[in-house]
Short mmCIF file of C-alpha atoms in Angstrom, two decimals:
data_model
loop_
_atom_site.label_atom_id
_atom_site.label_comp_id
_atom_site.label_asym_id
_atom_site.label_seq_id
_atom_site.Cartn_x
_atom_site.Cartn_y
_atom_site.Cartn_z
CA UNK A 287 38.90 -54.42 37.59
CA UNK A 288 42.63 -54.84 37.06
CA UNK A 289 44.39 -53.33 34.08
CA UNK A 290 47.86 -54.52 33.13
CA UNK A 291 50.38 -52.82 30.86
CA UNK A 292 53.61 -54.55 29.85
CA UNK A 293 56.78 -52.85 28.65
CA UNK A 294 60.42 -53.66 28.06
CA UNK A 295 60.29 -56.00 25.10
CA UNK A 296 62.57 -55.66 22.10
CA UNK A 297 65.19 -57.23 19.90
CA UNK A 298 68.26 -58.75 21.53
CA UNK A 299 71.04 -61.09 20.45
CA UNK A 300 71.30 -64.59 21.82
CA UNK A 301 72.99 -64.54 25.20
CA UNK A 302 71.68 -61.07 25.98
CA UNK A 303 69.26 -59.82 28.62
CA UNK A 304 65.98 -57.96 28.84
CA UNK A 305 63.79 -56.89 31.74
CA UNK A 306 60.05 -56.82 31.26
CA UNK A 307 57.78 -54.75 33.47
CA UNK A 308 54.06 -55.00 34.07
CA UNK A 309 52.28 -52.07 35.70
CA UNK A 310 48.93 -52.83 37.30
CA UNK A 311 46.05 -50.61 38.27
CA UNK A 312 43.83 -51.25 41.24
CA UNK A 313 44.17 -51.33 45.00
CA UNK A 314 44.14 -55.13 45.36
CA UNK A 315 47.32 -55.85 43.38
CA UNK A 316 49.12 -56.91 46.52
CA UNK A 317 46.64 -59.77 47.07
CA UNK A 318 47.05 -61.34 43.63
CA UNK A 319 49.39 -63.97 42.32
CA UNK A 320 50.93 -62.62 39.11
CA UNK A 321 52.20 -64.59 36.17
CA UNK A 322 54.12 -64.21 32.95
CA UNK A 323 53.14 -66.23 29.90
CA UNK A 324 54.41 -66.25 26.34
CA UNK A 325 53.08 -67.20 22.95
CA UNK A 326 55.16 -67.90 19.88
CA UNK A 327 53.64 -67.92 16.39
CA UNK A 328 51.63 -71.07 15.78
CA UNK A 329 51.96 -72.23 19.38
CA UNK A 330 49.74 -72.17 22.42
CA UNK A 331 50.24 -69.66 25.20
CA UNK A 332 52.56 -71.17 27.78
CA UNK A 333 53.43 -70.51 31.40
CA UNK A 334 56.77 -68.84 32.07
CA UNK A 335 56.81 -67.78 35.71
CA UNK A 336 54.60 -66.76 38.62
CA UNK A 337 54.98 -64.98 41.92
CA UNK A 338 52.69 -65.01 44.93
CA UNK A 339 51.04 -61.89 46.35
CA UNK A 340 53.80 -61.21 48.87
CA UNK A 341 56.65 -62.37 46.65
CA UNK A 342 57.40 -65.21 49.02
CA UNK A 343 56.77 -67.92 46.44
CA UNK A 344 57.94 -68.12 42.85
CA UNK A 345 57.60 -70.75 40.16
CA UNK A 346 59.20 -71.24 36.77
CA UNK A 347 58.79 -73.31 33.66
CA UNK A 348 61.64 -75.78 33.26
CA UNK A 349 62.66 -74.08 30.01
CA UNK A 350 63.51 -70.80 31.79
CA UNK A 351 64.59 -71.97 35.23
CA UNK A 352 67.99 -70.54 36.13
CA UNK A 353 67.80 -67.89 33.40
CA UNK A 354 64.67 -65.87 34.23
CA UNK A 355 63.75 -64.21 37.52
CA UNK A 356 60.32 -62.92 38.45
CA UNK A 357 59.91 -60.25 41.12
CA UNK A 358 57.39 -57.67 42.23
CA UNK A 359 57.20 -54.32 43.98
CA UNK A 360 53.81 -53.93 45.63
CA UNK A 361 54.53 -50.29 46.46
CA UNK A 362 54.68 -49.63 42.72
CA UNK A 363 52.01 -52.14 41.65
CA UNK A 364 54.57 -53.64 39.28
CA UNK A 365 55.84 -57.11 38.47
CA UNK A 366 59.08 -57.75 36.63
CA UNK A 367 60.64 -60.51 34.57
CA UNK A 368 64.42 -60.40 34.31
CA UNK A 369 65.50 -62.53 31.37
CA UNK A 370 69.16 -63.50 31.04
CA UNK A 371 71.02 -65.81 28.66
CA UNK A 372 68.27 -65.41 26.13
CA UNK A 373 67.90 -67.98 23.37
CA UNK A 374 66.21 -67.75 19.97
CA UNK A 375 63.54 -70.13 21.26
CA UNK A 376 62.55 -67.48 23.82
CA UNK A 377 61.18 -65.38 20.95
CA UNK A 378 57.48 -64.76 21.63
CA UNK A 379 54.92 -62.23 22.73
CA UNK A 380 55.13 -62.05 26.51
CA UNK A 381 52.00 -61.43 28.54
CA UNK A 382 51.50 -60.41 32.13
CA UNK A 383 48.50 -61.91 33.90
CA UNK A 384 46.75 -61.65 37.26
CA UNK A 385 44.97 -64.41 39.16
CA UNK A 386 42.28 -62.34 40.85
CA UNK A 387 41.24 -65.08 43.25
CA UNK A 388 42.89 -63.40 46.20
CA UNK A 389 45.69 -65.20 48.00
CA UNK A 390 45.60 -68.22 45.69
CA UNK A 391 48.90 -69.75 44.65
CA UNK A 392 50.15 -72.33 42.24
CA UNK A 393 48.17 -71.88 39.05
CA UNK A 394 50.04 -72.36 35.77
CA UNK A 395 47.30 -72.62 33.18
CA UNK A 396 46.32 -69.57 31.16
CA UNK A 397 42.54 -69.99 31.75
CA UNK A 398 43.18 -69.76 35.49
CA UNK A 399 44.30 -66.15 35.09
CA UNK A 400 41.54 -63.67 34.39
CA UNK A 401 43.27 -60.38 33.72
CA UNK A 402 45.76 -59.93 30.91
CA UNK A 403 47.95 -57.25 29.45
CA UNK A 404 48.26 -56.53 25.76
CA UNK A 405 51.61 -58.27 25.44
CA UNK A 406 55.12 -57.17 24.52
CA UNK A 407 57.23 -58.69 21.74
CA UNK A 408 60.57 -60.26 22.59
CA UNK A 409 62.76 -61.29 19.67
CA UNK A 410 66.07 -63.08 20.18
CA UNK A 411 68.34 -63.27 17.17
CA UNK A 412 70.91 -66.03 16.71
#
């Protein structure tokens, strides 16, 4: 069983930056693709970014490409999301997720991830 705990959310002005962290329990973290998703009020949960088990592959939603960077440190069982040039439309609850099918890459749909954190609020003011 994988447990995920996000941190780092908050209130920031447009154009600012935040770094989210997601700490994972379990000894198999380094074999899982990890993803970040977000959900704004009244909207469906959407893919933001993902990173493969070794960090060798990353993927981004078009809306964040060039502004957000996903990374991971398998020695710390942690995945990060560096968010720069934030916009009001980035306001959402951000969730960390694990695809526990080991060594699988490329999934971008929420139902394809089977472990989730509790979420952290990111609010970007204009």
